[in-house]
């Protein structure tokens, strides 16, 4: 038996995926995906301990409704303002709402209205963030197909991690 080594054609150079820009984008996206995946877990544990199952339902519903309602507008704003600016602004709002809720929990028992307002603002911010995600990949990766595949694997891993932390 003779081993056959297949070499790519002379002019075929596959672009390098892990460039500096894609590495930064990937790291930021994984952190964002992990935060999105853990939000229901945090709501169930923290809010459920104080306000019960109905409180968790309210907080998640108040996040979901603005997300669905504003998702269409997110694309319009991303076209007008720019995808990068929208994504950064949305993440600043989400970090602010999560920080306010964390401070409220450390200070004692947060009022339900605060949790609902923070959840609604986070839902709007998530809706504004989402349309820019797909438009950014071709800007940071020379091979968008491989980049999207890599990002989908990271998305699946964060979802799996969140589900395993819920005990499902």
GROMACS .gro file of N, CA and C in nm:
model
  504
    1UNK      N    1   0.084  -0.119   0.000
    1UNK     CA    2   0.000   0.000   0.000
    1UNK      C    3   0.088   0.124   0.000
    2UNK      N    4   0.049   0.215  -0.081
    2UNK     CA    5   0.121   0.342  -0.090
    2UNK      C    6   0.029   0.453  -0.043
    3UNK      N    7   0.078   0.538   0.044
    3UNK     CA    8   0.000   0.652   0.092
    3UNK      C    9  -0.002   0.761  -0.014
    4UNK      N   10  -0.118   0.818  -0.036
    4UNK     CA   11  -0.132   0.925  -0.134
    4UNK      C   12  -0.156   1.055  -0.060
    5UNK      N   13  -0.075   1.153  -0.088
    5UNK     CA   14  -0.091   1.284  -0.026
    5UNK      C   15  -0.151   1.377  -0.131
    6UNK      N   16  -0.265   1.436  -0.097
    6UNK     CA   17  -0.332   1.527  -0.189
    6UNK      C   18  -0.300   1.669  -0.147
    7UNK      N   19  -0.240   1.743  -0.238
    7UNK     CA   20  -0.206   1.883  -0.211
    7UNK      C   21  -0.307   1.974  -0.280
    8UNK      N   22  -0.335   2.091  -0.223
    8UNK     CA   23  -0.425   2.185  -0.290
    8UNK      C   24  -0.362   2.238  -0.418
    9UNK      N   25  -0.444   2.281  -0.512
    9UNK     CA   26  -0.389   2.339  -0.635
    9UNK      C   27  -0.298   2.457  -0.601
   10UNK      N   28  -0.207   2.487  -0.694
   10UNK     CA   29  -0.105   2.589  -0.669
   10UNK      C   30  -0.162   2.725  -0.632
   11UNK      N   31  -0.268   2.769  -0.694
   11UNK     CA   32  -0.322   2.902  -0.668
   11UNK      C   33  -0.425   2.906  -0.557
   12UNK      N   34  -0.458   2.792  -0.495
   12UNK     CA   35  -0.564   2.785  -0.393
   12UNK      C   36  -0.506   2.813  -0.255
   13UNK      N   37  -0.531   2.930  -0.204
   13UNK     CA   38  -0.486   2.966  -0.071
   13UNK      C   39  -0.611   2.995   0.013
   14UNK      N   40  -0.633   2.912   0.113
   14UNK     CA   41  -0.748   2.932   0.201
   14UNK      C   42  -0.718   3.047   0.296
   15UNK      N   43  -0.808   3.146   0.305
   15UNK     CA   44  -0.781   3.259   0.395
   15UNK      C   45  -0.779   3.214   0.541
   16UNK      N   46  -0.694   3.278   0.617
   16UNK     CA   47  -0.682   3.248   0.758
   16UNK      C   48  -0.803   3.301   0.833
   17UNK      N   49  -0.868   3.217   0.912
   17UNK     CA   50  -0.989   3.258   0.983
   17UNK      C   51  -0.956   3.343   1.106
   18UNK      N   52  -0.859   3.300   1.184
   18UNK     CA   53  -0.835   3.363   1.313
   18UNK      C   54  -0.745   3.486   1.299
   19UNK      N   55  -0.797   3.586   1.233
   19UNK     CA   56  -0.727   3.714   1.227
   19UNK      C   57  -0.751   3.788   1.358
   20UNK      N   58  -0.683   3.897   1.376
   20UNK     CA   59  -0.699   3.977   1.498
   20UNK      C   60  -0.843   4.026   1.512
   21UNK      N   61  -0.900   4.079   1.402
   21UNK     CA   62  -1.038   4.131   1.406
   21UNK      C   63  -1.138   4.022   1.439
   22UNK      N   64  -1.124   3.906   1.374
   22UNK     CA   65  -1.219   3.798   1.400
   22UNK      C   66  -1.202   3.744   1.541
   23UNK      N   67  -1.081   3.737   1.590
   23UNK     CA   68  -1.059   3.687   1.727
   23UNK      C   69  -1.127   3.778   1.829
   24UNK      N   70  -1.114   3.909   1.813
   24UNK     CA   71  -1.182   4.002   1.904
   24UNK      C   72  -1.334   3.989   1.892
   25UNK      N   73  -1.383   3.982   1.767
   25UNK     CA   74  -1.526   3.968   1.745
   25UNK      C   75  -1.578   3.838   1.806
   26UNK      N   76  -1.503   3.729   1.786
   26UNK     CA   77  -1.544   3.600   1.839
   26UNK      C   78  -1.551   3.604   1.991
   27UNK      N   79  -1.449   3.660   2.055
   27UNK     CA   80  -1.448   3.667   2.202
   27UNK      C   81  -1.566   3.749   2.254
   28UNK      N   82  -1.590   3.863   2.191
   28UNK     CA   83  -1.702   3.947   2.234
   28UNK      C   84  -1.835   3.878   2.211
   29UNK      N   85  -1.847   3.809   2.099
   29UNK     CA   86  -1.972   3.740   2.067
   29UNK      C   87  -1.998   3.625   2.163
   30UNK      N   88  -1.895   3.551   2.200
   30UNK     CA   89  -1.912   3.441   2.294
   30UNK      C   90  -1.957   3.493   2.431
   31UNK      N   91  -1.898   3.602   2.476
   31UNK     CA   92  -1.941   3.661   2.604
   31UNK      C   93  -2.087   3.704   2.596
   32UNK      N   94  -2.125   3.766   2.486
   32UNK     CA   95  -2.264   3.809   2.467
   32UNK      C   96  -2.360   3.690   2.461
   33UNK      N   97  -2.321   3.585   2.389
   33UNK     CA   98  -2.404   3.465   2.379
   33UNK      C   99  -2.421   3.400   2.516
   34UNK      N  100  -2.314   3.396   2.591
   34UNK     CA  101  -2.321   3.336   2.725
   34UNK      C  102  -2.415   3.417   2.815
   35UNK      N  103  -2.405   3.548   2.807
   35UNK     CA  104  -2.496   3.633   2.885
   35UNK      C  105  -2.641   3.613   2.844
   36UNK      N  106  -2.667   3.603   2.714
   36UNK     CA  107  -2.804   3.579   2.666
   36UNK      C  108  -2.855   3.443   2.712
   37UNK      N  109  -2.769   3.343   2.709
   37UNK     CA  110  -2.811   3.209   2.747
   37UNK      C  111  -2.837   3.197   2.897
   38UNK      N  112  -2.762   3.273   2.977
   38UNK     CA  113  -2.776   3.264   3.122
   38UNK      C  114  -2.886   3.352   3.179
   39UNK      N  115  -2.941   3.444   3.099
   39UNK     CA  116  -3.046   3.533   3.149
   39UNK      C  117  -3.167   3.457   3.204
   40UNK      N  118  -3.220   3.358   3.134
   40UNK     CA  119  -3.333   3.284   3.194
   40UNK      C  120  -3.294   3.209   3.320
   41UNK      N  121  -3.171   3.160   3.328
   41UNK     CA  122  -3.125   3.090   3.447
   41UNK      C  123  -3.120   3.186   3.565
   42UNK      N  124  -3.061   3.303   3.543
   42UNK     CA  125  -3.051   3.403   3.650
   42UNK      C  126  -3.190   3.448   3.694
   43UNK      N  127  -3.281   3.468   3.598
   43UNK     CA  128  -3.417   3.510   3.633
   43UNK      C  129  -3.486   3.403   3.716
   44UNK      N  130  -3.470   3.279   3.677
   44UNK     CA  131  -3.536   3.171   3.751
   44UNK      C  132  -3.483   3.160   3.892
   45UNK      N  133  -3.352   3.173   3.908
   45UNK     CA  134  -3.294   3.158   4.041
   45UNK      C  135  -3.318   3.279   4.130
   46UNK      N  136  -3.285   3.396   4.080
   46UNK     CA  137  -3.292   3.516   4.163
   46UNK      C  138  -3.434   3.565   4.182
   47UNK      N  139  -3.507   3.582   4.072
   47UNK     CA  140  -3.643   3.634   4.081
   47UNK      C  141  -3.736   3.529   4.142
   48UNK      N  142  -3.715   3.403   4.103
   48UNK     CA  143  -3.800   3.296   4.155
   48UNK      C  144  -3.790   3.280   4.305
   49UNK      N  145  -3.674   3.305   4.362
   49UNK     CA  146  -3.657   3.293   4.507
   49UNK      C  147  -3.735   3.399   4.582
   50UNK      N  148  -3.758   3.514   4.519
   50UNK     CA  149  -3.827   3.625   4.586
   50UNK      C  150  -3.975   3.631   4.548
   51UNK      N  151  -4.002   3.627   4.416
   51UNK     CA  152  -4.138   3.650   4.368
   51UNK      C  153  -4.207   3.524   4.315
   52UNK      N  154  -4.139   3.412   4.320
   52UNK     CA  155  -4.199   3.286   4.279
   52UNK      C  156  -4.205   3.270   4.127
   53UNK      N  157  -4.276   3.167   4.087
   53UNK     CA  158  -4.285   3.132   3.945
   53UNK      C  159  -4.352   3.243   3.865
   54UNK      N  160  -4.453   3.307   3.922
   54UNK     CA  161  -4.521   3.414   3.847
   54UNK      C  162  -4.427   3.532   3.823
   55UNK      N  163  -4.341   3.563   3.917
   55UNK     CA  164  -4.243   3.671   3.898
   55UNK      C  165  -4.146   3.639   3.785
   56UNK      N  166  -4.101   3.514   3.780
   56UNK     CA  167  -4.012   3.471   3.671
   56UNK      C  168  -4.085   3.484   3.538
   57UNK      N  169  -4.210   3.442   3.533
   57UNK     CA  170  -4.289   3.452   3.410
   57UNK      C  171  -4.305   3.596   3.365
   58UNK      N  172  -4.333   3.686   3.458
   58UNK     CA  173  -4.348   3.827   3.423
   58UNK      C  174  -4.217   3.885   3.368
   59UNK      N  175  -4.107   3.856   3.437
   59UNK     CA  176  -3.978   3.910   3.394
   59UNK      C  177  -3.941   3.859   3.255
   60UNK      N  178  -3.959   3.731   3.230
   60UNK     CA  179  -3.926   3.676   3.098
   60UNK      C  180  -4.021   3.725   2.990
   61UNK      N  181  -4.149   3.740   3.023
   61UNK     CA  182  -4.247   3.791   2.925
   61UNK      C  183  -4.219   3.937   2.891
   62UNK      N  184  -4.182   4.015   2.991
   62UNK     CA  185  -4.153   4.156   2.968
   62UNK      C  186  -4.023   4.173   2.889
   63UNK      N  187  -3.934   4.075   2.893
   63UNK     CA  188  -3.816   4.078   2.807
   63UNK      C  189  -3.852   4.037   2.664
   64UNK      N  190  -3.934   3.932   2.651
   64UNK     CA  191  -3.965   3.876   2.520
   64UNK      C  192  -4.051   3.969   2.435
   65UNK      N  193  -4.150   4.032   2.493
   65UNK     CA  194  -4.241   4.116   2.416
   65UNK      C  195  -4.168   4.232   2.346
   66UNK      N  196  -4.087   4.311   2.415
   66UNK     CA  197  -4.013   4.417   2.344
   66UNK      C  198  -3.912   4.361   2.243
   67UNK      N  199  -3.853   4.246   2.274
   67UNK     CA  200  -3.759   4.186   2.181
   67UNK      C  201  -3.827   4.157   2.049
   68UNK      N  202  -3.942   4.092   2.054
   68UNK     CA  203  -4.016   4.059   1.933
   68UNK      C  204  -4.067   4.186   1.865
   69UNK      N  205  -4.119   4.280   1.942
   69UNK     CA  206  -4.175   4.402   1.886
   69UNK      C  207  -4.074   4.494   1.821
   70UNK      N  208  -3.953   4.501   1.875
   70UNK     CA  209  -3.853   4.594   1.824
   70UNK      C  210  -3.752   4.531   1.730
   71UNK      N  211  -3.758   4.402   1.709
   71UNK     CA  212  -3.661   4.335   1.622
   71UNK      C  213  -3.662   4.392   1.481
   72UNK      N  214  -3.781   4.422   1.430
   72UNK     CA  215  -3.792   4.480   1.295
   72UNK      C  216  -3.727   4.618   1.290
   73UNK      N  217  -3.747   4.697   1.394
   73UNK     CA  218  -3.690   4.831   1.396
   73UNK      C  219  -3.538   4.829   1.412
   74UNK      N  220  -3.487   4.723   1.473
   74UNK     CA  221  -3.342   4.712   1.490
   74UNK      C  222  -3.270   4.714   1.357
   75UNK      N  223  -3.325   4.647   1.257
   75UNK     CA  224  -3.264   4.648   1.124
   75UNK      C  225  -3.266   4.785   1.061
   76UNK      N  226  -3.375   4.857   1.080
   76UNK     CA  227  -3.385   4.993   1.025
   76UNK      C  228  -3.282   5.083   1.091
   77UNK      N  229  -3.273   5.077   1.224
   77UNK     CA  230  -3.176   5.161   1.295
   77UNK      C  231  -3.032   5.121   1.262
   78UNK      N  232  -3.008   4.992   1.244
   78UNK     CA  233  -2.873   4.947   1.208
   78UNK      C  234  -2.832   5.001   1.072
   79UNK      N  235  -2.928   5.011   0.979
   79UNK     CA  236  -2.898   5.069   0.848
   79UNK      C  237  -2.871   5.218   0.858
   80UNK      N  238  -2.943   5.287   0.944
   80UNK     CA  239  -2.928   5.432   0.957
   80UNK      C  240  -2.804   5.471   1.038
   81UNK      N  241  -2.785   5.407   1.152
   81UNK     CA  242  -2.678   5.444   1.244
   81UNK      C  243  -2.549   5.367   1.216
   82UNK      N  244  -2.564   5.243   1.177
   82UNK     CA  245  -2.450   5.155   1.154
   82UNK      C  246  -2.458   5.037   1.250
   83UNK      N  247  -2.427   4.919   1.198
   83UNK     CA  248  -2.439   4.797   1.278
   83UNK      C  249  -2.348   4.798   1.400
   84UNK      N  250  -2.225   4.843   1.381
   84UNK     CA  251  -2.129   4.842   1.492
   84UNK      C  252  -2.175   4.934   1.605
   85UNK      N  253  -2.218   5.053   1.571
   85UNK     CA  254  -2.265   5.148   1.673
   85UNK      C  255  -2.389   5.094   1.745
   86UNK      N  256  -2.478   5.031   1.669
   86UNK     CA  257  -2.599   4.974   1.731
   86UNK      C  258  -2.564   4.862   1.828
   87UNK      N  259  -2.472   4.777   1.787
   87UNK     CA  260  -2.434   4.664   1.872
   87UNK      C  261  -2.364   4.712   2.000
   88UNK      N  262  -2.276   4.809   1.987
   88UNK     CA  263  -2.207   4.862   2.105
   88UNK      C  264  -2.307   4.931   2.198
   89UNK      N  265  -2.395   5.014   2.141
   89UNK     CA  266  -2.496   5.082   2.222
   89UNK      C  267  -2.589   4.985   2.292
   90UNK      N  268  -2.630   4.882   2.220
   90UNK     CA  269  -2.719   4.782   2.280
   90UNK      C  270  -2.650   4.708   2.394
   91UNK      N  271  -2.523   4.674   2.376
   91UNK     CA  272  -2.451   4.606   2.484
   91UNK      C  273  -2.428   4.697   2.604
   92UNK      N  274  -2.409   4.825   2.580
   92UNK     CA  275  -2.396   4.920   2.692
   92UNK      C  276  -2.526   4.925   2.772
   93UNK      N  277  -2.639   4.930   2.702
   93UNK     CA  278  -2.769   4.932   2.770
   93UNK      C  279  -2.790   4.802   2.848
   94UNK      N  280  -2.758   4.689   2.785
   94UNK     CA  281  -2.776   4.561   2.855
   94UNK      C  282  -2.685   4.550   2.976
   95UNK      N  283  -2.561   4.595   2.963
   95UNK     CA  284  -2.471   4.592   3.079
   95UNK      C  285  -2.522   4.683   3.189
   96UNK      N  286  -2.577   4.799   3.151
   96UNK     CA  287  -2.633   4.891   3.250
   96UNK      C  288  -2.752   4.832   3.324
   97UNK      N  289  -2.842   4.769   3.250
   97UNK     CA  290  -2.960   4.710   3.315
   97UNK      C  291  -2.919   4.595   3.406
   98UNK      N  292  -2.826   4.512   3.359
   98UNK     CA  293  -2.782   4.400   3.442
   98UNK      C  294  -2.705   4.448   3.564
   99UNK      N  295  -2.628   4.555   3.547
   99UNK     CA  296  -2.558   4.613   3.661
   99UNK      C  297  -2.653   4.671   3.764
  100UNK      N  298  -2.758   4.741   3.717
  100UNK     CA  299  -2.857   4.798   3.809
  100UNK      C  300  -2.930   4.688   3.887
  101UNK      N  301  -2.962   4.580   3.818
  101UNK     CA  302  -3.030   4.469   3.886
  101UNK      C  303  -2.936   4.403   3.986
  102UNK      N  304  -2.810   4.387   3.950
  102UNK     CA  305  -2.713   4.328   4.043
  102UNK      C  306  -2.697   4.413   4.169
  103UNK      N  307  -2.687   4.545   4.151
  103UNK     CA  308  -2.675   4.635   4.266
  103UNK      C  309  -2.800   4.626   4.352
  104UNK      N  310  -2.916   4.619   4.288
  104UNK     CA  311  -3.042   4.609   4.363
  104UNK      C  312  -3.048   4.480   4.444
  105UNK      N  313  -3.000   4.370   4.388
  105UNK     CA  314  -2.999   4.243   4.463
  105UNK      C  315  -2.899   4.247   4.577
  106UNK      N  316  -2.783   4.309   4.556
  106UNK     CA  317  -2.685   4.318   4.664
  106UNK      C  318  -2.733   4.410   4.776
  107UNK      N  319  -2.815   4.510   4.742
  107UNK     CA  320  -2.865   4.605   4.841
  107UNK      C  321  -2.981   4.547   4.923
  108UNK      N  322  -3.039   4.441   4.877
  108UNK     CA  323  -3.153   4.383   4.947
  108UNK      C  324  -3.249   4.319   4.848
  109UNK      N  325  -3.377   4.333   4.874
  109UNK     CA  326  -3.479   4.277   4.786
  109UNK      C  327  -3.521   4.383   4.685
  110UNK      N  328  -3.492   4.359   4.557
  110UNK     CA  329  -3.530   4.459   4.456
  110UNK      C  330  -3.681   4.458   4.433
  111UNK      N  331  -3.739   4.574   4.410
  111UNK     CA  332  -3.882   4.577   4.380
  111UNK      C  333  -3.909   4.514   4.244
  112UNK      N  334  -4.027   4.455   4.230
  112UNK     CA  335  -4.062   4.388   4.106
  112UNK      C  336  -4.064   4.485   3.989
  113UNK      N  337  -4.107   4.610   4.012
  113UNK     CA  338  -4.112   4.707   3.902
  113UNK      C  339  -3.973   4.730   3.844
  114UNK      N  340  -3.869   4.732   3.929
  114UNK     CA  341  -3.732   4.752   3.881
  114UNK      C  342  -3.690   4.635   3.792
  115UNK      N  343  -3.722   4.515   3.834
  115UNK     CA  344  -3.687   4.398   3.754
  115UNK      C  345  -3.760   4.399   3.621
  116UNK      N  346  -3.886   4.443   3.622
  116UNK     CA  347  -3.964   4.447   3.497
  116UNK      C  348  -3.911   4.555   3.403
  117UNK      N  349  -3.881   4.672   3.455
  117UNK     CA  350  -3.828   4.781   3.370
  117UNK      C  351  -3.692   4.741   3.313
  118UNK      N  352  -3.605   4.686   3.396
  118UNK     CA  353  -3.473   4.643   3.348
  118UNK      C  354  -3.487   4.533   3.243
  119UNK      N  355  -3.580   4.443   3.263
  119UNK     CA  356  -3.602   4.335   3.168
  119UNK      C  357  -3.655   4.389   3.035
  120UNK      N  358  -3.745   4.485   3.039
  120UNK     CA  359  -3.799   4.544   2.917
  120UNK      C  360  -3.689   4.618   2.840
  121UNK      N  361  -3.608   4.696   2.911
  121UNK     CA  362  -3.498   4.767   2.845
  121UNK      C  363  -3.396   4.670   2.785
  122UNK      N  364  -3.369   4.562   2.855
  122UNK     CA  365  -3.276   4.461   2.803
  122UNK      C  366  -3.335   4.392   2.680
  123UNK      N  367  -3.465   4.372   2.677
  123UNK     CA  368  -3.530   4.313   2.559
  123UNK      C  369  -3.522   4.403   2.438
  124UNK      N  370  -3.543   4.533   2.460
  124UNK     CA  371  -3.530   4.630   2.349
  124UNK      C  372  -3.385   4.633   2.300
  125UNK      N  373  -3.290   4.635   2.393
  125UNK     CA  374  -3.149   4.638   2.355
  125UNK      C  375  -3.109   4.512   2.278
  126UNK      N  376  -3.160   4.396   2.321
  126UNK     CA  377  -3.129   4.272   2.250
  126UNK      C  378  -3.186   4.276   2.108
  127UNK      N  379  -3.302   4.334   2.093
  127UNK     CA  380  -3.363   4.346   1.959
  127UNK      C  381  -3.282   4.440   1.870
  128UNK      N  382  -3.227   4.544   1.928
  128UNK     CA  383  -3.145   4.637   1.851
  128UNK      C  384  -3.009   4.576   1.816
  129UNK      N  385  -2.961   4.487   1.899
  129UNK     CA  386  -2.832   4.422   1.877
  129UNK      C  387  -2.837   4.320   1.764
  130UNK      N  388  -2.942   4.242   1.761
  130UNK     CA  389  -2.950   4.124   1.675
  130UNK      C  390  -2.930   4.150   1.525
  131UNK      N  391  -2.991   4.252   1.465
  131UNK     CA  392  -2.974   4.269   1.320
  131UNK      C  393  -2.832   4.299   1.276
  132UNK      N  394  -2.752   4.358   1.360
  132UNK     CA  395  -2.616   4.391   1.322
  132UNK      C  396  -2.519   4.274   1.324
  133UNK      N  397  -2.556   4.167   1.394
  133UNK     CA  398  -2.464   4.055   1.412
  133UNK      C  399  -2.423   3.994   1.278
  134UNK      N  400  -2.518   3.960   1.195
  134UNK     CA  401  -2.485   3.894   1.069
  134UNK      C  402  -2.411   3.986   0.973
  135UNK      N  403  -2.439   4.115   0.980
  135UNK     CA  404  -2.371   4.209   0.892
  135UNK      C  405  -2.226   4.232   0.929
  136UNK      N  406  -2.188   4.202   1.051
  136UNK     CA  407  -2.051   4.225   1.096
  136UNK      C  408  -1.955   4.115   1.053
  137UNK      N  409  -2.004   3.993   1.036
  137UNK     CA  410  -1.916   3.880   1.007
  137UNK      C  411  -1.832   3.902   0.881
  138UNK      N  412  -1.891   3.945   0.768
  138UNK     CA  413  -1.806   3.967   0.650
  138UNK      C  414  -1.704   4.080   0.667
  139UNK      N  415  -1.729   4.169   0.762
  139UNK     CA  416  -1.635   4.279   0.785
  139UNK      C  417  -1.513   4.237   0.867
  140UNK      N  418  -1.527   4.131   0.946
  140UNK     CA  419  -1.418   4.091   1.035
  140UNK      C  420  -1.353   3.960   0.994
  141UNK      N  421  -1.412   3.887   0.900
  141UNK     CA  422  -1.357   3.757   0.859
  141UNK      C  423  -1.339   3.752   0.709
  142UNK      N  424  -1.227   3.697   0.667
  142UNK     CA  425  -1.202   3.684   0.523
  142UNK      C  426  -1.278   3.566   0.464
  143UNK      N  427  -1.317   3.472   0.548
  143UNK     CA  428  -1.396   3.357   0.504
  143UNK      C  429  -1.525   3.354   0.587
  144UNK      N  430  -1.629   3.428   0.545
  144UNK     CA  431  -1.751   3.439   0.626
  144UNK      C  432  -1.820   3.306   0.651
  145UNK      N  433  -1.811   3.212   0.558
  145UNK     CA  434  -1.877   3.083   0.577
  145UNK      C  435  -1.814   3.007   0.694
  146UNK      N  436  -1.683   3.000   0.697
  146UNK     CA  437  -1.615   2.934   0.810
  146UNK      C  438  -1.637   3.011   0.940
  147UNK      N  439  -1.638   3.143   0.932
  147UNK     CA  440  -1.660   3.226   1.051
  147UNK      C  441  -1.800   3.201   1.107
  148UNK      N  442  -1.900   3.198   1.020
  148UNK     CA  443  -2.036   3.170   1.068
  148UNK      C  444  -2.048   3.032   1.128
  149UNK      N  445  -1.980   2.935   1.068
  149UNK     CA  446  -1.980   2.800   1.125
  149UNK      C  447  -1.919   2.797   1.264
  150UNK      N  448  -1.807   2.868   1.279
  150UNK     CA  449  -1.740   2.876   1.409
  150UNK      C  450  -1.829   2.945   1.512
  151UNK      N  451  -1.895   3.052   1.471
  151UNK     CA  452  -1.985   3.124   1.562
  151UNK      C  453  -2.106   3.039   1.600
  152UNK      N  454  -2.158   2.960   1.507
  152UNK     CA  455  -2.273   2.873   1.538
  152UNK      C  456  -2.234   2.765   1.638
  153UNK      N  457  -2.111   2.714   1.627
  153UNK     CA  458  -2.064   2.616   1.725
  153UNK      C  459  -2.055   2.680   1.863
  154UNK      N  460  -2.004   2.802   1.869
  154UNK     CA  461  -1.996   2.874   1.997
  154UNK      C  462  -2.136   2.900   2.053
  155UNK      N  463  -2.231   2.934   1.966
  155UNK     CA  464  -2.369   2.956   2.008
  155UNK      C  465  -2.427   2.828   2.067
  156UNK      N  466  -2.408   2.717   1.999
  156UNK     CA  467  -2.459   2.589   2.048
  156UNK      C  468  -2.395   2.551   2.181
  157UNK      N  469  -2.266   2.576   2.195
  157UNK     CA  470  -2.196   2.544   2.320
  157UNK      C  471  -2.248   2.627   2.437
  158UNK      N  472  -2.274   2.757   2.413
  158UNK     CA  473  -2.326   2.840   2.522
  158UNK      C  474  -2.468   2.799   2.559
  159UNK      N  475  -2.548   2.764   2.460
  159UNK     CA  476  -2.685   2.717   2.488
  159UNK      C  477  -2.681   2.586   2.566
  160UNK      N  478  -2.592   2.497   2.527
  160UNK     CA  479  -2.577   2.370   2.598
  160UNK      C  480  -2.532   2.394   2.741
  161UNK      N  481  -2.436   2.485   2.759
  161UNK     CA  482  -2.390   2.516   2.893
  161UNK      C  483  -2.500   2.574   2.980
  162UNK      N  484  -2.583   2.660   2.923
  162UNK     CA  485  -2.694   2.718   2.999
  162UNK      C  486  -2.797   2.612   3.034
  163UNK      N  487  -2.825   2.523   2.941
  163UNK     CA  488  -2.924   2.417   2.968
  163UNK      C  489  -2.872   2.321   3.075
  164UNK      N  490  -2.744   2.290   3.071
  164UNK     CA  491  -2.690   2.199   3.172
  164UNK      C  492  -2.688   2.265   3.309
  165UNK      N  493  -2.674   2.398   3.314
  165UNK     CA  494  -2.676   2.465   3.444
  165UNK      C  495  -2.818   2.473   3.499
  166UNK      N  496  -2.919   2.462   3.411
  166UNK     CA  497  -3.058   2.458   3.457
  166UNK      C  498  -3.097   2.321   3.504
  167UNK      N  499  -3.018   2.222   3.467
  167UNK     CA  500  -3.052   2.086   3.509
  167UNK      C  501  -3.149   2.018   3.415
  168UNK      N  502  -3.160   2.068   3.290
  168UNK     CA  503  -3.252   2.007   3.193
  168UNK      C  504  -3.189   1.887   3.128
   0.00000   0.00000   0.00000
